mmCIF file of C-alpha atoms in Angstrom:
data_model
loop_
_atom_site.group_PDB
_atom_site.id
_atom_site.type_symbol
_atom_site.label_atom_id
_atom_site.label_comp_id
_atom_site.label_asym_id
_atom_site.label_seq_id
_atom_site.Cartn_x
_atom_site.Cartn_y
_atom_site.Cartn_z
ATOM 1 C CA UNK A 1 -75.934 -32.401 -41.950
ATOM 2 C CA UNK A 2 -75.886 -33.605 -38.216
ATOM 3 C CA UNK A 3 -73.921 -31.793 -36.038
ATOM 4 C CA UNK A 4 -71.032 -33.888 -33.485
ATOM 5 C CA UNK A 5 -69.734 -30.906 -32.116
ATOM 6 C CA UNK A 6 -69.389 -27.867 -30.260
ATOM 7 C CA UNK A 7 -66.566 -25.525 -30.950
ATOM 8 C CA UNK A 8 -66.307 -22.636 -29.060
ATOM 9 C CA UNK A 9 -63.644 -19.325 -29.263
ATOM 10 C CA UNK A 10 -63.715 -17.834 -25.162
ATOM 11 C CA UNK A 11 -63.252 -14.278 -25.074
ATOM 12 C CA UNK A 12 -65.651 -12.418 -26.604
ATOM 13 C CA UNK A 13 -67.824 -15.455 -27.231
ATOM 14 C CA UNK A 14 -68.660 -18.529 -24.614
ATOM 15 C CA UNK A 15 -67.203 -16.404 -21.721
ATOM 16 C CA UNK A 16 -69.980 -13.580 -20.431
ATOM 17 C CA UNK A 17 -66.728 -10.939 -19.217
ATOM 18 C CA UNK A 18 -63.141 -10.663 -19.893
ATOM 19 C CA UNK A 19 -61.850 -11.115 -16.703
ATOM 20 C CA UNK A 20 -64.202 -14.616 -16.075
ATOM 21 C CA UNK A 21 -63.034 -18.261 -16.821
ATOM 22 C CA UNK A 22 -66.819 -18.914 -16.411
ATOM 23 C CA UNK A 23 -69.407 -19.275 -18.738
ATOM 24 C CA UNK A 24 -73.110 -18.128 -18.533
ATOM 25 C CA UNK A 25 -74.412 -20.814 -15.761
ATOM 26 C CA UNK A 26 -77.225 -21.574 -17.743
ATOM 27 C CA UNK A 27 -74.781 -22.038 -21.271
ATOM 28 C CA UNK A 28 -72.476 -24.595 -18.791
ATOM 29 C CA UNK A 29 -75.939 -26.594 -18.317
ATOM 30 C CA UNK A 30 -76.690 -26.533 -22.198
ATOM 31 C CA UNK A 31 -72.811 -27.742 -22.293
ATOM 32 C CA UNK A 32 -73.536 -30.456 -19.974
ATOM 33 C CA UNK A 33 -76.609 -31.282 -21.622
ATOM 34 C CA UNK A 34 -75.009 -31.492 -25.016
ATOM 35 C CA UNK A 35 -72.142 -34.036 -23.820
ATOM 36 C CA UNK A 36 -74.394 -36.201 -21.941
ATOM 37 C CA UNK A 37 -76.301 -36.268 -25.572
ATOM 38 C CA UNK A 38 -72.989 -37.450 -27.538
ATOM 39 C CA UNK A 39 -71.993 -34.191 -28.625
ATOM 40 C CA UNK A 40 -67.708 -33.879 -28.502
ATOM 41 C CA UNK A 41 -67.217 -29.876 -27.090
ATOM 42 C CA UNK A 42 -63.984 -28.020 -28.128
ATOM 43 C CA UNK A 43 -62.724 -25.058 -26.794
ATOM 44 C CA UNK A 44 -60.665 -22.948 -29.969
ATOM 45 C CA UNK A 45 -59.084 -19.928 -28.650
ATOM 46 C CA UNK A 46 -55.784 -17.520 -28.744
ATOM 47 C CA UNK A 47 -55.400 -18.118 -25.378
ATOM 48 C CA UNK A 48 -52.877 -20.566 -24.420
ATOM 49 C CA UNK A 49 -52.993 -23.863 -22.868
ATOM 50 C CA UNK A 50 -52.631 -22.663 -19.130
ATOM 51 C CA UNK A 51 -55.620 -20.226 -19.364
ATOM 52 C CA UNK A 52 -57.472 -22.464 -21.441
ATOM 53 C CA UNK A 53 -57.276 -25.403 -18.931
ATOM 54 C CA UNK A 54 -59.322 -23.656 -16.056
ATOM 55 C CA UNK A 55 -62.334 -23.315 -18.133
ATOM 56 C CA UNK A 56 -62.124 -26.654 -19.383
ATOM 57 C CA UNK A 57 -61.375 -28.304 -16.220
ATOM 58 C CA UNK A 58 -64.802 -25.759 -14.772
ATOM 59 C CA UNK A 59 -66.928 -27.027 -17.528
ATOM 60 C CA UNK A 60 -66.117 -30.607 -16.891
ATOM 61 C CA UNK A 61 -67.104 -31.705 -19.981
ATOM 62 C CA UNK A 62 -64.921 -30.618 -22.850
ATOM 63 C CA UNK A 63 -63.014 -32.733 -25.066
ATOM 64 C CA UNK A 64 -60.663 -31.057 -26.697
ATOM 65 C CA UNK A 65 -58.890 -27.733 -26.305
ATOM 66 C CA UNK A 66 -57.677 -25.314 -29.529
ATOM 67 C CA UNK A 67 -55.364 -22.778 -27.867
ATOM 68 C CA UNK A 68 -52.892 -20.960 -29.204
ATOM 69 C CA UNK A 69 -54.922 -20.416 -32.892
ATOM 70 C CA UNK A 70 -54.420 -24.190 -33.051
ATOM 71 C CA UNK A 71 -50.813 -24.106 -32.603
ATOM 72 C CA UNK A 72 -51.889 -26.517 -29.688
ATOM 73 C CA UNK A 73 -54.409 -29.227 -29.939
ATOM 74 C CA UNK A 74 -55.128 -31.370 -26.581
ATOM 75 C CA UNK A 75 -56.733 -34.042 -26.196
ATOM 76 C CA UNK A 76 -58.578 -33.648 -22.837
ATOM 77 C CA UNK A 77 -60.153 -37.211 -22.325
ATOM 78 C CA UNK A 78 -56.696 -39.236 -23.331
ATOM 79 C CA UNK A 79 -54.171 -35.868 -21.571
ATOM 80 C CA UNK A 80 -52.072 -35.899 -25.080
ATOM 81 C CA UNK A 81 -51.331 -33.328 -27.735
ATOM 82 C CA UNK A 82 -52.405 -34.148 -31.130
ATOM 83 C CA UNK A 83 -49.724 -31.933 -32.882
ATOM 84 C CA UNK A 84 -46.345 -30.298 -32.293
ATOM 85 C CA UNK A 85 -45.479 -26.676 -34.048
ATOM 86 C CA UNK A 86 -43.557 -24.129 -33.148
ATOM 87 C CA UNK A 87 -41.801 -21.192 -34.628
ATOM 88 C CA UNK A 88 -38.237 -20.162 -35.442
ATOM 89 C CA UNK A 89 -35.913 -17.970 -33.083
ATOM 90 C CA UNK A 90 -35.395 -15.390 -35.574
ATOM 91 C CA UNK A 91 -38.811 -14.473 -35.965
ATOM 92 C CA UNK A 92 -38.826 -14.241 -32.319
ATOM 93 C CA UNK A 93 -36.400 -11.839 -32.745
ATOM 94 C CA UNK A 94 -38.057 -9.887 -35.515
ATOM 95 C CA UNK A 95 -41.421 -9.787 -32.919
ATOM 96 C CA UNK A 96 -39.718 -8.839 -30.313
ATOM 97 C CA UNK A 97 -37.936 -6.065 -31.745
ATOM 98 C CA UNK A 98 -41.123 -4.873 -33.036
ATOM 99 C CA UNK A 99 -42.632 -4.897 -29.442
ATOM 100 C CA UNK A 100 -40.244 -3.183 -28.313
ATOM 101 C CA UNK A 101 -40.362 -0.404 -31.126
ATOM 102 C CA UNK A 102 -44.225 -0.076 -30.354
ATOM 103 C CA UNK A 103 -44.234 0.001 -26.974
ATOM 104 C CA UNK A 104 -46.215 -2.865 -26.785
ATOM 105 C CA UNK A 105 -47.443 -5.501 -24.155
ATOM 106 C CA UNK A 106 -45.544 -9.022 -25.284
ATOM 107 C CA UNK A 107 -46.144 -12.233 -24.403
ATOM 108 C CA UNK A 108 -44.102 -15.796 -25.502
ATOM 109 C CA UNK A 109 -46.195 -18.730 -25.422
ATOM 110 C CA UNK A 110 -44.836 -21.789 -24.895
ATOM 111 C CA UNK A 111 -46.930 -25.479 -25.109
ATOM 112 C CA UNK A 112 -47.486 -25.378 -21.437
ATOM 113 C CA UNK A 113 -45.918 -22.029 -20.540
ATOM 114 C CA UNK A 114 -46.633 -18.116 -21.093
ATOM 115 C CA UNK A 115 -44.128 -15.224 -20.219
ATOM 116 C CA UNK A 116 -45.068 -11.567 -20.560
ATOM 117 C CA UNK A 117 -42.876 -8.125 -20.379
ATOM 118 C CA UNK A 118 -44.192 -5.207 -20.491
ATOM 119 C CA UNK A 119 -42.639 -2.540 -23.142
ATOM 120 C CA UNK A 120 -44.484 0.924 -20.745
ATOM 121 C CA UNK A 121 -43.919 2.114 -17.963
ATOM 122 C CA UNK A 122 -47.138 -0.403 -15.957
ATOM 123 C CA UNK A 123 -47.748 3.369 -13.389
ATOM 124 C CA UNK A 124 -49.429 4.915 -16.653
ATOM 125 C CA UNK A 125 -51.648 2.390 -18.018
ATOM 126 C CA UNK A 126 -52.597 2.531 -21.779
ATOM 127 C CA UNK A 127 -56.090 2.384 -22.501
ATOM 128 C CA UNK A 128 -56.184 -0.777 -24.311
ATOM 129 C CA UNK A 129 -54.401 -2.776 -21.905
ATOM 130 C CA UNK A 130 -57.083 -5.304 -19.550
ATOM 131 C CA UNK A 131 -54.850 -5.861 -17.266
ATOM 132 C CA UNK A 132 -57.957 -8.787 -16.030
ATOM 133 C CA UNK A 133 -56.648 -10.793 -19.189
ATOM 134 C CA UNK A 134 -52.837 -11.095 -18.176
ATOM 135 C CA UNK A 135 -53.467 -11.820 -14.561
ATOM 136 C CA UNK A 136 -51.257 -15.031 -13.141
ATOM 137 C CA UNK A 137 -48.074 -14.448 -15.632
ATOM 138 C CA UNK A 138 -45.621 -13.856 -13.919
ATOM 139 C CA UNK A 139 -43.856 -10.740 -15.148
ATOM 140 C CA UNK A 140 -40.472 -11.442 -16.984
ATOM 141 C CA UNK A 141 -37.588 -9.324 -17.727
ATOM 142 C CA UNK A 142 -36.102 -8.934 -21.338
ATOM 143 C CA UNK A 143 -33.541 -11.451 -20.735
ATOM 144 C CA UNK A 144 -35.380 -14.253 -19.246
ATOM 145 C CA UNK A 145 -37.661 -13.741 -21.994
ATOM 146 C CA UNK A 146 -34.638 -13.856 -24.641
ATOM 147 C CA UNK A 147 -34.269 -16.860 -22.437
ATOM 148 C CA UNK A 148 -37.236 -18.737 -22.438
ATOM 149 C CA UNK A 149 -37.205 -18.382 -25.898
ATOM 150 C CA UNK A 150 -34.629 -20.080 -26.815
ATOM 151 C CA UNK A 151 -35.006 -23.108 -23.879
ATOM 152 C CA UNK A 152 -38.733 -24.079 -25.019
ATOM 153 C CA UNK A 153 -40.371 -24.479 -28.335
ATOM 154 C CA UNK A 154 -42.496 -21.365 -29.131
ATOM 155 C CA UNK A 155 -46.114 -22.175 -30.047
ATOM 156 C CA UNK A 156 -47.508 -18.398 -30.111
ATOM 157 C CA UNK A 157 -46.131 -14.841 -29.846
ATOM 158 C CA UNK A 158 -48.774 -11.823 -28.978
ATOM 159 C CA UNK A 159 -48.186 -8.072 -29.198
ATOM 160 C CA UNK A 160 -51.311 -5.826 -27.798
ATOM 161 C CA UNK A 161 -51.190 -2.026 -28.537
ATOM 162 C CA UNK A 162 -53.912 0.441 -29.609
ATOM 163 C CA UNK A 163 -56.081 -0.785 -33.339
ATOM 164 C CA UNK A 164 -54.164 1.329 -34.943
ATOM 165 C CA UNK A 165 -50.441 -0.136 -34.127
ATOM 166 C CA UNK A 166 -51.557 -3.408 -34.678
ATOM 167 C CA UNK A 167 -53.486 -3.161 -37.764
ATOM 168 C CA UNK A 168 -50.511 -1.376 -39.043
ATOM 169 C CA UNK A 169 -48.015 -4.115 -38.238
ATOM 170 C CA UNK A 170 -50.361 -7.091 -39.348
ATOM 171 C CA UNK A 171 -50.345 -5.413 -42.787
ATOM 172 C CA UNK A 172 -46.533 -5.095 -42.341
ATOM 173 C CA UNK A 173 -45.214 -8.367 -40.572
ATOM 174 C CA UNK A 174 -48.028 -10.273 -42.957
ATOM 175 C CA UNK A 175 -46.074 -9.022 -46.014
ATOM 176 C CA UNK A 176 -43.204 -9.333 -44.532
ATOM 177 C CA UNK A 177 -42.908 -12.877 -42.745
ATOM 178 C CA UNK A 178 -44.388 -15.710 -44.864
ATOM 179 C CA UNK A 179 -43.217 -18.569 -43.049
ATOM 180 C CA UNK A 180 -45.524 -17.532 -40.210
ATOM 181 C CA UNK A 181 -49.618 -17.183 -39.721
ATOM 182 C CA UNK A 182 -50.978 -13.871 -38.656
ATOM 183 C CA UNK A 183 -53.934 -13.273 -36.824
ATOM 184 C CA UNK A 184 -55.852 -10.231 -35.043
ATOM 185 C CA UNK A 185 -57.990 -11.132 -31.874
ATOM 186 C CA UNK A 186 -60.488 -8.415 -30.468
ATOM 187 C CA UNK A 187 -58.515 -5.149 -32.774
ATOM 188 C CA UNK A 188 -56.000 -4.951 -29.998
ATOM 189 C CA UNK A 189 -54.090 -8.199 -30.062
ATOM 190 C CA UNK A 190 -52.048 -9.721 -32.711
ATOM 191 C CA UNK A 191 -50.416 -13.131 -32.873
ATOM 192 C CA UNK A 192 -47.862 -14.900 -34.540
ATOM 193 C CA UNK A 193 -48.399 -18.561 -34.747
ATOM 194 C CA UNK A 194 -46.635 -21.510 -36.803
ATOM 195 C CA UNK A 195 -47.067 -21.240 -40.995
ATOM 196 C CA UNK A 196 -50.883 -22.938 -41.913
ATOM 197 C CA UNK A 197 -52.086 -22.644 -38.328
ATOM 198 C CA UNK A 198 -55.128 -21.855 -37.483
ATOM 199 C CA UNK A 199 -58.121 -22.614 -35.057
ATOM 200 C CA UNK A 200 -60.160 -24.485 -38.427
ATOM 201 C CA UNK A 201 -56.789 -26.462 -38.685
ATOM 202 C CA UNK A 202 -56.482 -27.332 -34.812
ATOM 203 C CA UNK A 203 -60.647 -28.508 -35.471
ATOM 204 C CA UNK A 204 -59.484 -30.937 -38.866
ATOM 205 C CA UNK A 205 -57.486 -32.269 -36.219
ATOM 206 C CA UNK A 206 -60.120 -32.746 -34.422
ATOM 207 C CA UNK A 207 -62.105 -33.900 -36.378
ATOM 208 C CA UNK A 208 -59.382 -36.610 -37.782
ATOM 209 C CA UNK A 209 -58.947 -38.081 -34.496
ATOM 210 C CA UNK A 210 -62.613 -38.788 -33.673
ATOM 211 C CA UNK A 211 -63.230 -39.674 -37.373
ATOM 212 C CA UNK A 212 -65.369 -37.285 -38.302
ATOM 213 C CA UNK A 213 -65.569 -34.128 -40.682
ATOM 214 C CA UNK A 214 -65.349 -30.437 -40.226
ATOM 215 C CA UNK A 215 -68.682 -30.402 -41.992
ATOM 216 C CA UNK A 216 -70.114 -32.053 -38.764
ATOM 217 C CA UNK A 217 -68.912 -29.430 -36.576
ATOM 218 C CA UNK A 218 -70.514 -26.127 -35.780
ATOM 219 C CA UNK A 219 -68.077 -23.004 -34.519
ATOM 220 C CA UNK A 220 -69.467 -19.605 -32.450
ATOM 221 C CA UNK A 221 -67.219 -16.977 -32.559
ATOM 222 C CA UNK A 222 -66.672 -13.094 -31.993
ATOM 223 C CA UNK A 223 -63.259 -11.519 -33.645
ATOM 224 C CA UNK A 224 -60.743 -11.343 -36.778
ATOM 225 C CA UNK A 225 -59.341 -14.888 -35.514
ATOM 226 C CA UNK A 226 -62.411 -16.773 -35.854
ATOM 227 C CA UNK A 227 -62.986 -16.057 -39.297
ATOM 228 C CA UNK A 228 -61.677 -19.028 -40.819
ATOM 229 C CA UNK A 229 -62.799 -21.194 -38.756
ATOM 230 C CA UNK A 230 -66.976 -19.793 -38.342
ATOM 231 C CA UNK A 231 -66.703 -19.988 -42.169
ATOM 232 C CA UNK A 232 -64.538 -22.925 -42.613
ATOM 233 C CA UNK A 233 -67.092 -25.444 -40.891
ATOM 234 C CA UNK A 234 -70.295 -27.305 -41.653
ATOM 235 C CA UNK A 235 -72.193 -24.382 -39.766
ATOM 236 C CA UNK A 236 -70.807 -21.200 -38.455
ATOM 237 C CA UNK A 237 -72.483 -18.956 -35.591
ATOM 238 C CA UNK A 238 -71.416 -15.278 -35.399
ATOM 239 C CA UNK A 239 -72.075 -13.704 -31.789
ATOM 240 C CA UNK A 240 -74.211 -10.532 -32.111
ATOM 241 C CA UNK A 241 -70.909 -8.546 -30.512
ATOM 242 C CA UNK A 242 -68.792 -10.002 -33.469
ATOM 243 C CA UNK A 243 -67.383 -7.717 -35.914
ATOM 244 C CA UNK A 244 -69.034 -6.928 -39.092
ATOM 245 C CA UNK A 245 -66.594 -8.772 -41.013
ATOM 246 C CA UNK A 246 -67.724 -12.117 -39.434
ATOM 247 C CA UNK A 247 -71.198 -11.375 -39.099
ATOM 248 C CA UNK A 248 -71.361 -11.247 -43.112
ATOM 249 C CA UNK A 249 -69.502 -14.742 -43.522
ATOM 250 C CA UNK A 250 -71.438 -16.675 -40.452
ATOM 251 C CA UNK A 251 -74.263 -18.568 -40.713
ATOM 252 C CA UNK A 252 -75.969 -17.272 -38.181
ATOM 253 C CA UNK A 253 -75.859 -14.496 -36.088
ATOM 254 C CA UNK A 254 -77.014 -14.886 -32.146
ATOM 255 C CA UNK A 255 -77.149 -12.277 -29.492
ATOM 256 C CA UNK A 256 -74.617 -11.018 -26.627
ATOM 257 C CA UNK A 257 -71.860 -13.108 -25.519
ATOM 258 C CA UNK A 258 -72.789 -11.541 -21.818
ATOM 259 C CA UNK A 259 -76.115 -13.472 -22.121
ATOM 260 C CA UNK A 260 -76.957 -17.281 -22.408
ATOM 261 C CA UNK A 261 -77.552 -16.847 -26.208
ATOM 262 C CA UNK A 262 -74.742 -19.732 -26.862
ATOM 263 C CA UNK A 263 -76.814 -21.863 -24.772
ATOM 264 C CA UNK A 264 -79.819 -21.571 -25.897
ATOM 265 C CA UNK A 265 -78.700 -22.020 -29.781
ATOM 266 C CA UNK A 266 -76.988 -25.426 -28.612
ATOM 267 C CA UNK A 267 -80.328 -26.873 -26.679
ATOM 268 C CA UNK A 268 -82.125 -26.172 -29.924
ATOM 269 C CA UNK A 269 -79.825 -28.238 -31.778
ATOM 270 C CA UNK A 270 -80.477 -30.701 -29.317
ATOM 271 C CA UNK A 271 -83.924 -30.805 -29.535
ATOM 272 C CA UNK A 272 -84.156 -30.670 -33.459
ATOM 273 C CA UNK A 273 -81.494 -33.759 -33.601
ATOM 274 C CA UNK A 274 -84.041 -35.962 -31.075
ATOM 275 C CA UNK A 275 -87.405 -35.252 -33.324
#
């Protein structure tokens, strides 16, 4: 199996801290390294296109961007999308009620847009809530959000709360919304994205366009959202911070994501590909 790319989930994984757009200096060398070698590199993340972009556009190098949980697929080196789903106003709705309910922090993603409201009073900070991750939204209120929502096609809608609320609704909404995908990022978050999407379907994409397979890629991720994809390619790297639940399915497991671990594993599949 030879490898032709690089797919990478951000928090948790290529990005050393959660409230840095930068990788480990000597991981955005390996990156470098690995592009100047042939190698495509694909960011696959939860986060959406606007706070994907910055770490692409850092790294230099990057080809393609998964944000979202693949509800978005961009094409970095010809600036198009390579698919278009969204999901329906009523489930909207349904979310948003539910945020509301839970006291939760909400946020509507949009293809180029992401609007947050807070469901707490922000003076008494929950524990769960990095406010590092959320920094330039702007903060909306219910209406424009009710708003936005109905102006723009939805590509992704996130509720954070404690690991208790949200496993407790993923069980719930998962049973109880079947046109939708369901995915939990890092315990805390959980996201509702368009019916069969998923970061391993934003990489067949991928893969598609630069006619290749999935086989051919290999995926590093941390969290509950990476678990189809680690396991869904040709060879799937857990990060030694990952849950247990990935760890068991991956391929490999590395160390720390604070380290330059995901470097290192990428110049070694340099260097085996040139002997």
């Amino acid at each position: 199996m030879k490898i032709k790319a690089f797919a990478f989930d951000m928090d948790g994984t290529l990005l050393p801290a959660s409230d840095s757009s930068s990788p480990h200096p000597e991981t955005v060398k390996a990156l470098r390294e690995a592009h100047k070698a042939g190698y495509k590199l694909i960011l696959a993340t939860g986060r959406p296109f606007v706070h994907t972009l910055p770490t692409a556009l850092e790294i230099g190098c990057v080809s393609y961007m998964v944000s979202n949980n693949g509800s978005n697929v961009y094409d970095l080196e010809h600036k198009k999308f390579l698919n278009h789903n969204s999901i329906d106003i009523e489930i909207f709705n349904r979310v948003f009620e539910v945020a509301k309910e839970t006291n939760s922090f909400f946020a509507l993603h949009t293809k180029k847009n992401v609007y947050r409201h807070y469901f707490f009073d922000q003076k008494n900070k929950p524990s769960w809530l990095d406010t590092s991750v959320h920094e330039n939204i702007k903060d909306e209120t219910i209406e424009q959000v009710k708003q936005f929502a109905i102006d723009e096609d939805i590509t992704q809608l996130s509720l954070k709360n404690s690991e208790e609320v949200i496993a407790k609704w993923q069980e719930k909404l998962s049973k109880e919304m079947k046109e939708v995908s369901i995915h939990v990022a890092n315990e805390v978050y959980l996201d509702v994205n368009p019916l069969n999407t998923s970061k391993l379907t934003g990489l067949e994409l991928v893969a598609q366009n630069e006619d290749f397979t999935t086989e051919q890629i290999m995926a590093f991720g941390d969290s509950g959202n990476d678990i189809q994809m680690v396991g869904g390619v040709g060879y799937g790297v857990a990060m030694g911070n990952s849950n247990e639940n990935l760890k068991t399915i991956a391929d490999e497991v590395i160390g720390h994501h604070s380290t330059d671990t995901i470097g290192k594993k990428i110049r070694e599949v340099i260097s085996c590909s040139n002997k």
